[in-house]
């Protein structure tokens, strides 16, 4: 949590860190990923069997190596909007017998050459060398799918008895269960773009009935409710009706603006959405008499990112070319998750490769977009416990995207967007985004060590990009002795790290 005091004129900005005040645990699942059958995320992204950079299973080894740098704890699959017409049994068994299907979310053709078993195998490879595996998170088809089909998928993945779908998995060469814990009860079922869009009343009734049956089959699974953006009547209603049956509540938000200050402040809407959703969860638990012994119902922010669908249409592959401004926005997004860690049970950047992604593939290699670098720094260092800090700064009090955000910011958005954390080995990390396009700030820092590692994401201007053969935004590393004021240059993201 970060508190804030507005200053004006010639007053000196201040950031004060109190590492002794550990406020809430940062769930490792905050740094999750998402792979959807959309554009080049699967085919040509993680799976590219004709490319010389792929292994004998068709998995791009350069992508695997890059993703290991992020220490991703969980990956959502197979959608997304795609899942509303996806039938999982099309994607198992001999590849030559798998049917090609029209794909209605992104208006393509699904070959089904990559399915459940390939996804689980890819996660096994991605997990190599890690103390804990990368967890699978599967989304059920609440559009054209049936409860019988969903039960069969859970049995195929998790079944241990002598039953049909467990035996089918064994026949396909996988004797041990996959132990898939996380299952979503549909995706964006409220959306008019969905095949089989549902009203909140119809969705809630269906979700409860599916949850009952799924838990009878496997009582150990974690069920994730389909919310909207955390600020809607949909969220309020489905939580009221379903709170006793679910473990997490999913919300989705994307932000974007072609104007830098609107772009970089837009993720603050997610902070308000988290706070509102947390209140709706508490209200539902209170009114429905949920036992206090039941674990907290947390938020699963399983789609978030900077994305302008007009700039990068989904049916054209949604390949964004991200700028330094977008990288700073992603850093603000991640600051929000750290500040609000009390409420976050999982978050998944959309998506992991090529589709609105920090990582792009070419035929001959990979490109780490501008947004890769804040994600890389946060996933490496911003783990452990959120700690208290206070910011004294000037503010941006102009127009925002969305417009309603401006009215919730009170005195405005601090020019310095800040979060801090402490991990169990005694390291403290301070993440600071200077959102200003024009002003450097010399800041008084209190509670900081005297042997500080400094990581700075920067570029010559907010429109700087990284593309194949040209890297205009990257990370520079340095040291600081902790003396005097620390300079935070304009339009930069800086991470300071020291041992307490």
GROMACS .gro file of C-alpha atoms in nm:
model
  500
    1UNK     CA    1   0.000   0.000   0.000
    2UNK     CA    2   0.122   0.349  -0.086
    3UNK     CA    3  -0.006   0.667   0.077
    4UNK     CA    4   0.025   1.005  -0.088
    5UNK     CA    5   0.061   1.377  -0.014
    6UNK     CA    6   0.029   1.634  -0.290
    7UNK     CA    7   0.294   1.905  -0.314
    8UNK     CA    8   0.314   2.219  -0.523
    9UNK     CA    9   0.575   2.473  -0.630
   10UNK     CA   10   0.933   2.419  -0.523
   11UNK     CA   11   0.870   2.158  -0.253
   12UNK     CA   12   1.101   1.856  -0.269
   13UNK     CA   13   0.944   1.525  -0.373
   14UNK     CA   14   0.980   1.245  -0.118
   15UNK     CA   15   0.949   0.866  -0.116
   16UNK     CA   16   0.963   0.699   0.224
   17UNK     CA   17   0.984   0.320   0.260
   18UNK     CA   18   0.909   0.141   0.587
   19UNK     CA   19   1.019  -0.219   0.531
   20UNK     CA   20   0.922  -0.311   0.887
   21UNK     CA   21   0.555  -0.272   0.792
   22UNK     CA   22   0.473  -0.581   0.590
   23UNK     CA   23   0.115  -0.527   0.477
   24UNK     CA   24   0.016  -0.828   0.263
   25UNK     CA   25   0.171  -1.120   0.083
   26UNK     CA   26   0.227  -1.085  -0.292
   27UNK     CA   27   0.084  -1.405  -0.437
   28UNK     CA   28   0.336  -1.564  -0.678
   29UNK     CA   29   0.040  -1.624  -0.912
   30UNK     CA   30   0.040  -1.247  -0.980
   31UNK     CA   31   0.291  -1.307  -1.259
   32UNK     CA   32   0.084  -1.555  -1.459
   33UNK     CA   33   0.058  -1.591  -1.837
   34UNK     CA   34  -0.213  -1.665  -2.092
   35UNK     CA   35  -0.202  -1.861  -2.418
   36UNK     CA   36  -0.505  -1.852  -2.645
   37UNK     CA   37  -0.574  -2.005  -2.985
   38UNK     CA   38  -0.563  -1.660  -3.141
   39UNK     CA   39  -0.338  -1.518  -3.409
   40UNK     CA   40   0.019  -1.644  -3.371
   41UNK     CA   41   0.011  -1.716  -2.998
   42UNK     CA   42  -0.002  -2.096  -3.031
   43UNK     CA   43   0.076  -2.167  -3.396
   44UNK     CA   44   0.393  -1.979  -3.488
   45UNK     CA   45   0.442  -1.875  -3.128
   46UNK     CA   46   0.492  -2.152  -2.875
   47UNK     CA   47   0.434  -2.430  -3.132
   48UNK     CA   48   0.609  -2.412  -3.469
   49UNK     CA   49   0.707  -2.765  -3.580
   50UNK     CA   50   0.861  -2.668  -3.916
   51UNK     CA   51   1.091  -2.402  -3.768
   52UNK     CA   52   1.457  -2.503  -3.712
   53UNK     CA   53   1.443  -2.328  -3.373
   54UNK     CA   54   1.183  -2.580  -3.251
   55UNK     CA   55   1.258  -2.904  -3.069
   56UNK     CA   56   1.142  -3.251  -3.170
   57UNK     CA   57   0.799  -3.179  -3.021
   58UNK     CA   58   0.754  -2.861  -3.222
   59UNK     CA   59   0.807  -2.624  -2.928
   60UNK     CA   60   1.005  -2.307  -2.997
   61UNK     CA   61   1.313  -2.335  -2.776
   62UNK     CA   62   1.392  -1.962  -2.792
   63UNK     CA   63   1.044  -1.884  -2.662
   64UNK     CA   64   1.084  -2.138  -2.380
   65UNK     CA   65   1.419  -1.990  -2.280
   66UNK     CA   66   1.280  -1.637  -2.274
   67UNK     CA   67   0.970  -1.731  -2.075
   68UNK     CA   68   1.183  -1.910  -1.814
   69UNK     CA   69   1.338  -1.570  -1.736
   70UNK     CA   70   0.996  -1.455  -1.611
   71UNK     CA   71   0.951  -1.749  -1.370
   72UNK     CA   72   0.585  -1.776  -1.474
   73UNK     CA   73   0.383  -1.966  -1.209
   74UNK     CA   74   0.062  -2.038  -1.404
   75UNK     CA   75  -0.064  -2.017  -1.763
   76UNK     CA   76  -0.427  -1.989  -1.869
   77UNK     CA   77  -0.549  -2.190  -2.172
   78UNK     CA   78  -0.712  -2.221  -2.431
   79UNK     CA   79  -0.901  -1.889  -2.415
   80UNK     CA   80  -1.030  -1.628  -2.407
   81UNK     CA   81  -1.313  -1.579  -2.652
   82UNK     CA   82  -1.188  -1.882  -2.845
   83UNK     CA   83  -1.313  -2.119  -2.577
   84UNK     CA   84  -1.684  -2.048  -2.641
   85UNK     CA   85  -1.680  -2.280  -2.945
   86UNK     CA   86  -1.389  -2.505  -2.847
   87UNK     CA   87  -1.447  -2.876  -2.793
   88UNK     CA   88  -1.147  -3.021  -2.615
   89UNK     CA   89  -1.188  -3.373  -2.756
   90UNK     CA   90  -1.112  -3.236  -3.105
   91UNK     CA   91  -0.757  -3.171  -2.980
   92UNK     CA   92  -0.659  -3.513  -2.840
   93UNK     CA   93  -0.550  -3.842  -2.996
   94UNK     CA   94  -0.360  -3.899  -3.321
   95UNK     CA   95  -0.300  -3.566  -3.496
   96UNK     CA   96  -0.391  -3.699  -3.838
   97UNK     CA   97  -0.740  -3.780  -3.709
   98UNK     CA   98  -0.810  -3.445  -3.547
   99UNK     CA   99  -1.077  -3.237  -3.724
  100UNK     CA  100  -1.029  -2.885  -3.853
  101UNK     CA  101  -1.306  -2.654  -3.733
  102UNK     CA  102  -1.427  -2.303  -3.819
  103UNK     CA  103  -1.316  -2.072  -3.538
  104UNK     CA  104  -1.579  -1.809  -3.463
  105UNK     CA  105  -1.411  -1.581  -3.209
  106UNK     CA  106  -1.130  -1.465  -3.438
  107UNK     CA  107  -1.276  -1.592  -3.768
  108UNK     CA  108  -1.006  -1.843  -3.851
  109UNK     CA  109  -0.969  -2.220  -3.885
  110UNK     CA  110  -0.862  -2.427  -3.586
  111UNK     CA  111  -0.650  -2.727  -3.689
  112UNK     CA  112  -0.645  -2.882  -3.340
  113UNK     CA  113  -0.284  -2.989  -3.389
  114UNK     CA  114  -0.213  -2.843  -3.044
  115UNK     CA  115  -0.450  -2.948  -2.766
  116UNK     CA  116  -0.469  -3.052  -2.402
  117UNK     CA  117  -0.186  -3.307  -2.406
  118UNK     CA  118   0.047  -3.079  -2.601
  119UNK     CA  119  -0.027  -2.790  -2.365
  120UNK     CA  120   0.051  -3.004  -2.062
  121UNK     CA  121   0.369  -3.132  -2.226
  122UNK     CA  122   0.474  -2.776  -2.310
  123UNK     CA  123   0.422  -2.676  -1.946
  124UNK     CA  124   0.639  -2.970  -1.839
  125UNK     CA  125   0.919  -2.847  -2.063
  126UNK     CA  126   0.874  -2.488  -1.948
  127UNK     CA  127   0.893  -2.611  -1.588
  128UNK     CA  128   1.231  -2.781  -1.634
  129UNK     CA  129   1.479  -2.660  -1.372
  130UNK     CA  130   1.210  -2.499  -1.155
  131UNK     CA  131   1.140  -2.612  -0.797
  132UNK     CA  132   0.767  -2.597  -0.872
  133UNK     CA  133   0.592  -2.666  -1.200
  134UNK     CA  134   0.412  -2.404  -1.405
  135UNK     CA  135   0.048  -2.466  -1.315
  136UNK     CA  136  -0.215  -2.516  -1.587
  137UNK     CA  137  -0.532  -2.307  -1.571
  138UNK     CA  138  -0.809  -2.428  -1.804
  139UNK     CA  139  -1.118  -2.236  -1.909
  140UNK     CA  140  -1.442  -2.427  -1.967
  141UNK     CA  141  -1.666  -2.373  -2.269
  142UNK     CA  142  -1.977  -2.193  -2.141
  143UNK     CA  143  -2.091  -2.114  -2.495
  144UNK     CA  144  -2.150  -2.421  -2.711
  145UNK     CA  145  -2.010  -2.658  -2.448
  146UNK     CA  146  -2.208  -2.883  -2.214
  147UNK     CA  147  -2.171  -2.981  -1.851
  148UNK     CA  148  -2.114  -3.340  -1.962
  149UNK     CA  149  -1.825  -3.223  -2.180
  150UNK     CA  150  -1.677  -3.021  -1.892
  151UNK     CA  151  -1.697  -3.317  -1.654
  152UNK     CA  152  -1.526  -3.533  -1.915
  153UNK     CA  153  -1.240  -3.281  -1.946
  154UNK     CA  154  -1.186  -3.273  -1.569
  155UNK     CA  155  -1.192  -3.653  -1.561
  156UNK     CA  156  -0.946  -3.671  -1.851
  157UNK     CA  157  -0.705  -3.435  -1.676
  158UNK     CA  158  -0.744  -3.542  -1.315
  159UNK     CA  159  -0.905  -3.885  -1.307
  160UNK     CA  160  -0.725  -4.159  -1.112
  161UNK     CA  161  -0.983  -4.437  -1.120
  162UNK     CA  162  -1.064  -4.702  -1.380
  163UNK     CA  163  -1.304  -4.476  -1.574
  164UNK     CA  164  -1.352  -4.394  -1.939
  165UNK     CA  165  -1.182  -4.056  -1.979
  166UNK     CA  166  -0.905  -4.130  -1.732
  167UNK     CA  167  -0.836  -4.445  -1.933
  168UNK     CA  168  -0.847  -4.246  -2.255
  169UNK     CA  169  -0.571  -4.020  -2.120
  170UNK     CA  170  -0.371  -4.330  -2.030
  171UNK     CA  171  -0.428  -4.472  -2.379
  172UNK     CA  172  -0.284  -4.148  -2.520
  173UNK     CA  173   0.040  -4.211  -2.333
  174UNK     CA  174  -0.016  -4.019  -2.010
  175UNK     CA  175  -0.062  -4.268  -1.725
  176UNK     CA  176  -0.045  -4.011  -1.446
  177UNK     CA  177  -0.316  -3.747  -1.394
  178UNK     CA  178  -0.232  -3.391  -1.489
  179UNK     CA  179  -0.368  -3.258  -1.157
  180UNK     CA  180  -0.519  -2.942  -1.307
  181UNK     CA  181  -0.628  -2.731  -1.011
  182UNK     CA  182  -0.761  -2.412  -1.173
  183UNK     CA  183  -1.081  -2.417  -1.383
  184UNK     CA  184  -1.271  -2.113  -1.507
  185UNK     CA  185  -1.649  -2.119  -1.537
  186UNK     CA  186  -1.652  -1.958  -1.880
  187UNK     CA  187  -1.499  -1.645  -2.026
  188UNK     CA  188  -1.660  -1.300  -2.067
  189UNK     CA  189  -2.003  -1.461  -2.089
  190UNK     CA  190  -2.155  -1.113  -2.046
  191UNK     CA  191  -2.004  -0.983  -2.372
  192UNK     CA  192  -2.216  -0.919  -2.685
  193UNK     CA  193  -1.931  -1.057  -2.895
  194UNK     CA  194  -1.966  -1.398  -2.730
  195UNK     CA  195  -2.116  -1.704  -2.893
  196UNK     CA  196  -2.401  -1.786  -2.651
  197UNK     CA  197  -2.389  -1.457  -2.460
  198UNK     CA  198  -2.569  -1.493  -2.128
  199UNK     CA  199  -2.762  -1.263  -1.899
  200UNK     CA  200  -2.625  -1.234  -1.547
  201UNK     CA  201  -2.922  -1.432  -1.417
  202UNK     CA  202  -2.873  -1.717  -1.664
  203UNK     CA  203  -2.500  -1.723  -1.610
  204UNK     CA  204  -2.526  -1.737  -1.231
  205UNK     CA  205  -2.777  -2.023  -1.241
  206UNK     CA  206  -2.560  -2.218  -1.483
  207UNK     CA  207  -2.238  -2.151  -1.289
  208UNK     CA  208  -2.385  -2.284  -0.964
  209UNK     CA  209  -2.511  -2.603  -1.128
  210UNK     CA  210  -2.181  -2.668  -1.304
  211UNK     CA  211  -1.985  -2.596  -0.985
  212UNK     CA  212  -2.193  -2.850  -0.791
  213UNK     CA  213  -2.125  -3.124  -1.043
  214UNK     CA  214  -1.758  -3.043  -1.094
  215UNK     CA  215  -1.689  -3.051  -0.721
  216UNK     CA  216  -1.863  -3.388  -0.690
  217UNK     CA  217  -1.619  -3.523  -0.948
  218UNK     CA  218  -1.312  -3.349  -0.803
  219UNK     CA  219  -1.354  -3.162  -0.472
  220UNK     CA  220  -0.997  -3.033  -0.483
  221UNK     CA  221  -1.031  -2.807  -0.787
  222UNK     CA  222  -1.030  -2.428  -0.765
  223UNK     CA  223  -1.326  -2.272  -0.950
  224UNK     CA  224  -1.307  -1.924  -1.097
  225UNK     CA  225  -1.622  -1.719  -1.150
  226UNK     CA  226  -1.665  -1.513  -1.467
  227UNK     CA  227  -1.683  -1.148  -1.365
  228UNK     CA  228  -1.674  -0.843  -1.590
  229UNK     CA  229  -1.442  -0.555  -1.500
  230UNK     CA  230  -1.513  -0.538  -1.128
  231UNK     CA  231  -1.723  -0.223  -1.150
  232UNK     CA  232  -2.046  -0.361  -1.298
  233UNK     CA  233  -2.385  -0.489  -1.190
  234UNK     CA  234  -2.282  -0.821  -1.348
  235UNK     CA  235  -2.004  -0.857  -1.091
  236UNK     CA  236  -2.239  -0.769  -0.806
  237UNK     CA  237  -2.511  -1.012  -0.913
  238UNK     CA  238  -2.299  -1.319  -0.994
  239UNK     CA  239  -2.102  -1.281  -0.672
  240UNK     CA  240  -2.424  -1.264  -0.471
  241UNK     CA  241  -2.556  -1.580  -0.636
  242UNK     CA  242  -2.236  -1.785  -0.661
  243UNK     CA  243  -2.007  -1.682  -0.373
  244UNK     CA  244  -2.058  -2.011  -0.187
  245UNK     CA  245  -1.947  -2.214  -0.488
  246UNK     CA  246  -1.633  -2.042  -0.615
  247UNK     CA  247  -1.278  -1.967  -0.500
  248UNK     CA  248  -1.176  -1.673  -0.720
  249UNK     CA  249  -1.359  -1.398  -0.910
  250UNK     CA  250  -1.226  -1.313  -1.255
  251UNK     CA  251  -1.214  -0.960  -1.397
  252UNK     CA  252  -1.069  -0.827  -1.725
  253UNK     CA  253  -0.946  -0.480  -1.815
  254UNK     CA  254  -0.739  -0.350  -2.105
  255UNK     CA  255  -0.608   0.007  -2.118
  256UNK     CA  256  -0.475   0.222  -2.401
  257UNK     CA  257  -0.454   0.576  -2.532
  258UNK     CA  258  -0.250   0.744  -2.804
  259UNK     CA  259  -0.192   1.033  -2.562
  260UNK     CA  260   0.094   0.952  -2.326
  261UNK     CA  261  -0.049   1.082  -1.999
  262UNK     CA  262  -0.386   0.922  -2.057
  263UNK     CA  263  -0.207   0.600  -2.150
  264UNK     CA  264   0.023   0.585  -1.849
  265UNK     CA  265  -0.244   0.680  -1.593
  266UNK     CA  266  -0.512   0.448  -1.737
  267UNK     CA  267  -0.403   0.141  -1.533
  268UNK     CA  268  -0.508   0.329  -1.220
  269UNK     CA  269  -0.863   0.238  -1.321
  270UNK     CA  270  -0.768  -0.122  -1.242
  271UNK     CA  271  -0.675  -0.015  -0.889
  272UNK     CA  272  -1.022   0.128  -0.835
  273UNK     CA  273  -1.177  -0.182  -0.995
  274UNK     CA  274  -0.986  -0.408  -0.755
  275UNK     CA  275  -1.104  -0.204  -0.457
  276UNK     CA  276  -1.466  -0.213  -0.576
  277UNK     CA  277  -1.451  -0.587  -0.648
  278UNK     CA  278  -1.303  -0.656  -0.305
  279UNK     CA  279  -1.598  -0.469  -0.153
  280UNK     CA  280  -1.847  -0.665  -0.363
  281UNK     CA  281  -1.683  -0.991  -0.252
  282UNK     CA  282  -1.703  -0.888   0.113
  283UNK     CA  283  -2.066  -0.785   0.069
  284UNK     CA  284  -2.158  -1.118  -0.091
  285UNK     CA  285  -1.979  -1.319   0.177
  286UNK     CA  286  -2.152  -1.118   0.452
  287UNK     CA  287  -2.502  -1.133   0.302
  288UNK     CA  288  -2.475  -1.503   0.208
  289UNK     CA  289  -2.333  -1.605   0.544
  290UNK     CA  290  -2.008  -1.749   0.413
  291UNK     CA  291  -1.819  -1.905   0.702
  292UNK     CA  292  -1.517  -1.704   0.816
  293UNK     CA  293  -1.326  -2.032   0.815
  294UNK     CA  294  -1.359  -2.051   0.436
  295UNK     CA  295  -1.047  -1.903   0.272
  296UNK     CA  296  -1.082  -1.548   0.134
  297UNK     CA  297  -1.237  -1.518  -0.210
  298UNK     CA  298  -0.971  -1.333  -0.406
  299UNK     CA  299  -0.956  -1.165  -0.745
  300UNK     CA  300  -0.829  -1.346  -1.053
  301UNK     CA  301  -0.727  -1.065  -1.291
  302UNK     CA  302  -0.681  -1.314  -1.573
  303UNK     CA  303  -0.672  -1.071  -1.864
  304UNK     CA  304  -0.486  -0.742  -1.835
  305UNK     CA  305  -0.257  -0.542  -2.058
  306UNK     CA  306  -0.223  -0.239  -2.281
  307UNK     CA  307  -0.434  -0.307  -2.591
  308UNK     CA  308  -0.612  -0.089  -2.842
  309UNK     CA  309  -0.833  -0.323  -3.053
  310UNK     CA  310  -0.862  -0.059  -3.326
  311UNK     CA  311  -0.484  -0.037  -3.352
  312UNK     CA  312  -0.436  -0.415  -3.331
  313UNK     CA  313  -0.765  -0.591  -3.425
  314UNK     CA  314  -0.819  -0.935  -3.276
  315UNK     CA  315  -0.927  -1.092  -3.605
  316UNK     CA  316  -0.603  -0.967  -3.763
  317UNK     CA  317  -0.384  -1.129  -3.497
  318UNK     CA  318  -0.372  -0.843  -3.242
  319UNK     CA  319   0.001  -0.785  -3.282
  320UNK     CA  320   0.075  -0.459  -3.101
  321UNK     CA  321   0.396  -0.263  -3.151
  322UNK     CA  322   0.454  -0.132  -2.801
  323UNK     CA  323   0.612   0.202  -2.716
  324UNK     CA  324   0.803   0.328  -2.413
  325UNK     CA  325   0.476   0.489  -2.303
  326UNK     CA  326   0.317   0.143  -2.309
  327UNK     CA  327   0.607   0.000  -2.108
  328UNK     CA  328   0.553   0.264  -1.842
  329UNK     CA  329   0.181   0.182  -1.841
  330UNK     CA  330   0.265  -0.186  -1.783
  331UNK     CA  331   0.488  -0.082  -1.493
  332UNK     CA  332   0.197   0.114  -1.345
  333UNK     CA  333  -0.025  -0.194  -1.393
  334UNK     CA  334   0.224  -0.403  -1.198
  335UNK     CA  335   0.257  -0.138  -0.927
  336UNK     CA  336  -0.121  -0.160  -0.887
  337UNK     CA  337  -0.103  -0.537  -0.833
  338UNK     CA  338   0.171  -0.498  -0.571
  339UNK     CA  339  -0.012  -0.218  -0.390
  340UNK     CA  340  -0.336  -0.420  -0.391
  341UNK     CA  341  -0.175  -0.759  -0.322
  342UNK     CA  342  -0.412  -0.823  -0.034
  343UNK     CA  343  -0.690  -0.888  -0.287
  344UNK     CA  344  -0.505  -1.053  -0.578
  345UNK     CA  345  -0.504  -1.432  -0.599
  346UNK     CA  346  -0.388  -1.450  -0.961
  347UNK     CA  347  -0.316  -1.219  -1.254
  348UNK     CA  348  -0.242  -1.320  -1.615
  349UNK     CA  349  -0.098  -1.084  -1.872
  350UNK     CA  350  -0.270  -1.129  -2.206
  351UNK     CA  351  -0.096  -1.280  -2.386
  352UNK     CA  352   0.228  -1.476  -2.352
  353UNK     CA  353   0.357  -1.471  -2.713
  354UNK     CA  354   0.287  -1.255  -3.023
  355UNK     CA  355  -0.073  -1.159  -2.945
  356UNK     CA  356  -0.068  -0.824  -2.757
  357UNK     CA  357   0.247  -0.965  -2.605
  358UNK     CA  358   0.580  -0.841  -2.471
  359UNK     CA  359   0.746  -1.127  -2.663
  360UNK     CA  360   0.734  -1.161  -3.042
  361UNK     CA  361   0.867  -1.433  -3.269
  362UNK     CA  362   1.019  -1.407  -3.614
  363UNK     CA  363   1.127  -1.698  -3.832
  364UNK     CA  364   1.482  -1.654  -3.704
  365UNK     CA  365   1.440  -1.546  -3.342
  366UNK     CA  366   1.251  -1.342  -3.085
  367UNK     CA  367   1.198  -0.974  -3.014
  368UNK     CA  368   1.154  -0.847  -2.659
  369UNK     CA  369   0.918  -0.553  -2.688
  370UNK     CA  370   0.936  -0.247  -2.465
  371UNK     CA  371   0.678  -0.398  -2.228
  372UNK     CA  372   0.901  -0.701  -2.167
  373UNK     CA  373   1.139  -0.506  -1.946
  374UNK     CA  374   0.907  -0.392  -1.666
  375UNK     CA  375   0.748  -0.739  -1.660
  376UNK     CA  376   1.095  -0.895  -1.637
  377UNK     CA  377   1.203  -0.669  -1.350
  378UNK     CA  378   0.882  -0.714  -1.153
  379UNK     CA  379   0.879  -1.092  -1.197
  380UNK     CA  380   1.242  -1.110  -1.079
  381UNK     CA  381   1.232  -0.872  -0.786
  382UNK     CA  382   0.883  -0.763  -0.681
  383UNK     CA  383   0.796  -1.071  -0.480
  384UNK     CA  384   0.742  -1.142  -0.113
  385UNK     CA  385   0.549  -0.883   0.089
  386UNK     CA  386   0.403  -0.546   0.001
  387UNK     CA  387   0.551  -0.294   0.243
  388UNK     CA  388   0.435   0.050   0.346
  389UNK     CA  389   0.560   0.355   0.161
  390UNK     CA  390   0.461   0.719   0.138
  391UNK     CA  391   0.496   0.947  -0.164
  392UNK     CA  392   0.507   1.325  -0.164
  393UNK     CA  393   0.482   1.448  -0.521
  394UNK     CA  394   0.319   1.679  -0.767
  395UNK     CA  395   0.025   1.546  -0.965
  396UNK     CA  396  -0.125   1.508  -1.308
  397UNK     CA  397  -0.483   1.635  -1.282
  398UNK     CA  398  -0.581   1.643  -1.650
  399UNK     CA  399  -0.817   1.426  -1.854
  400UNK     CA  400  -0.800   1.050  -1.822
  401UNK     CA  401  -0.894   0.741  -2.020
  402UNK     CA  402  -1.155   0.636  -1.918
  403UNK     CA  403  -1.304   0.973  -1.826
  404UNK     CA  404  -1.453   0.845  -1.498
  405UNK     CA  405  -1.105   0.777  -1.361
  406UNK     CA  406  -1.034   1.149  -1.324
  407UNK     CA  407  -1.322   1.181  -1.080
  408UNK     CA  408  -1.190   0.901  -0.856
  409UNK     CA  409  -0.832   1.027  -0.826
  410UNK     CA  410  -0.909   1.304  -0.580
  411UNK     CA  411  -0.622   1.551  -0.605
  412UNK     CA  412  -0.484   1.379  -0.915
  413UNK     CA  413  -0.241   1.105  -1.013
  414UNK     CA  414   0.107   1.142  -0.858
  415UNK     CA  415   0.379   1.199  -1.114
  416UNK     CA  416   0.570   0.928  -0.928
  417UNK     CA  417   0.377   0.599  -0.926
  418UNK     CA  418   0.528   0.379  -0.656
  419UNK     CA  419   0.518   0.037  -0.491
  420UNK     CA  420   0.761  -0.142  -0.259
  421UNK     CA  421   0.815  -0.495  -0.135
  422UNK     CA  422   1.037  -0.705   0.089
  423UNK     CA  423   1.127  -1.068   0.028
  424UNK     CA  424   1.221  -1.336   0.276
  425UNK     CA  425   1.598  -1.302   0.228
  426UNK     CA  426   1.591  -0.940   0.341
  427UNK     CA  427   1.601  -0.761   0.007
  428UNK     CA  428   1.385  -0.452  -0.038
  429UNK     CA  429   1.270  -0.339  -0.384
  430UNK     CA  430   1.123  -0.001  -0.473
  431UNK     CA  431   0.947   0.042  -0.810
  432UNK     CA  432   0.904   0.398  -0.935
  433UNK     CA  433   0.746   0.520  -1.260
  434UNK     CA  434   0.810   0.884  -1.347
  435UNK     CA  435   0.508   0.940  -1.568
  436UNK     CA  436   0.606   1.292  -1.678
  437UNK     CA  437   0.706   1.334  -2.039
  438UNK     CA  438   0.900   1.654  -1.966
  439UNK     CA  439   1.026   1.671  -1.606
  440UNK     CA  440   1.303   1.498  -1.416
  441UNK     CA  441   1.257   1.475  -1.039
  442UNK     CA  442   1.530   1.484  -0.774
  443UNK     CA  443   1.366   1.294  -0.489
  444UNK     CA  444   1.449   1.262  -0.122
  445UNK     CA  445   1.447   0.891  -0.035
  446UNK     CA  446   1.400   0.775   0.324
  447UNK     CA  447   1.440   0.418   0.447
  448UNK     CA  448   1.681   0.328   0.166
  449UNK     CA  449   2.006   0.134   0.202
  450UNK     CA  450   2.356   0.258   0.116
  451UNK     CA  451   2.448  -0.003  -0.143
  452UNK     CA  452   2.162   0.014  -0.389
  453UNK     CA  453   2.130  -0.167  -0.721
  454UNK     CA  454   1.958   0.049  -0.981
  455UNK     CA  455   1.766  -0.081  -1.286
  456UNK     CA  456   1.623   0.175  -1.527
  457UNK     CA  457   1.392   0.120  -1.826
  458UNK     CA  458   1.420   0.420  -2.056
  459UNK     CA  459   1.427   0.551  -2.411
  460UNK     CA  460   1.482   0.880  -2.587
  461UNK     CA  461   1.110   0.956  -2.617
  462UNK     CA  462   0.776   0.804  -2.516
  463UNK     CA  463   0.717   0.675  -2.869
  464UNK     CA  464   1.038   0.465  -2.873
  465UNK     CA  465   0.983   0.103  -2.980
  466UNK     CA  466   1.164  -0.230  -3.007
  467UNK     CA  467   1.131  -0.419  -3.333
  468UNK     CA  468   1.340  -0.681  -3.511
  469UNK     CA  469   1.682  -0.526  -3.565
  470UNK     CA  470   1.614  -0.210  -3.360
  471UNK     CA  471   1.602  -0.186  -2.980
  472UNK     CA  472   1.524   0.165  -2.855
  473UNK     CA  473   1.412   0.065  -2.505
  474UNK     CA  474   1.601  -0.161  -2.266
  475UNK     CA  475   1.730  -0.189  -1.909
  476UNK     CA  476   2.042  -0.020  -1.781
  477UNK     CA  477   2.199  -0.131  -1.453
  478UNK     CA  478   2.396   0.074  -1.204
  479UNK     CA  479   2.474   0.142  -0.838
  480UNK     CA  480   2.387   0.419  -0.594
  481UNK     CA  481   2.542   0.489  -0.253
  482UNK     CA  482   2.220   0.615  -0.098
  483UNK     CA  483   2.352   0.968  -0.043
  484UNK     CA  484   2.167   1.286  -0.138
  485UNK     CA  485   1.863   1.302  -0.360
  486UNK     CA  486   1.799   1.037  -0.623
  487UNK     CA  487   1.725   1.156  -0.978
  488UNK     CA  488   1.427   0.995  -1.152
  489UNK     CA  489   1.453   1.102  -1.518
  490UNK     CA  490   1.146   1.186  -1.723
  491UNK     CA  491   0.947   0.899  -1.876
  492UNK     CA  492   1.137   0.621  -1.699
  493UNK     CA  493   1.071   0.318  -1.486
  494UNK     CA  494   1.331   0.269  -1.212
  495UNK     CA  495   1.369  -0.022  -0.971
  496UNK     CA  496   1.594   0.024  -0.667
  497UNK     CA  497   1.700  -0.281  -0.469
  498UNK     CA  498   1.901  -0.316  -0.148
  499UNK     CA  499   1.959  -0.550   0.147
  500UNK     CA  500   1.800  -0.443   0.473
   0.00000   0.00000   0.00000
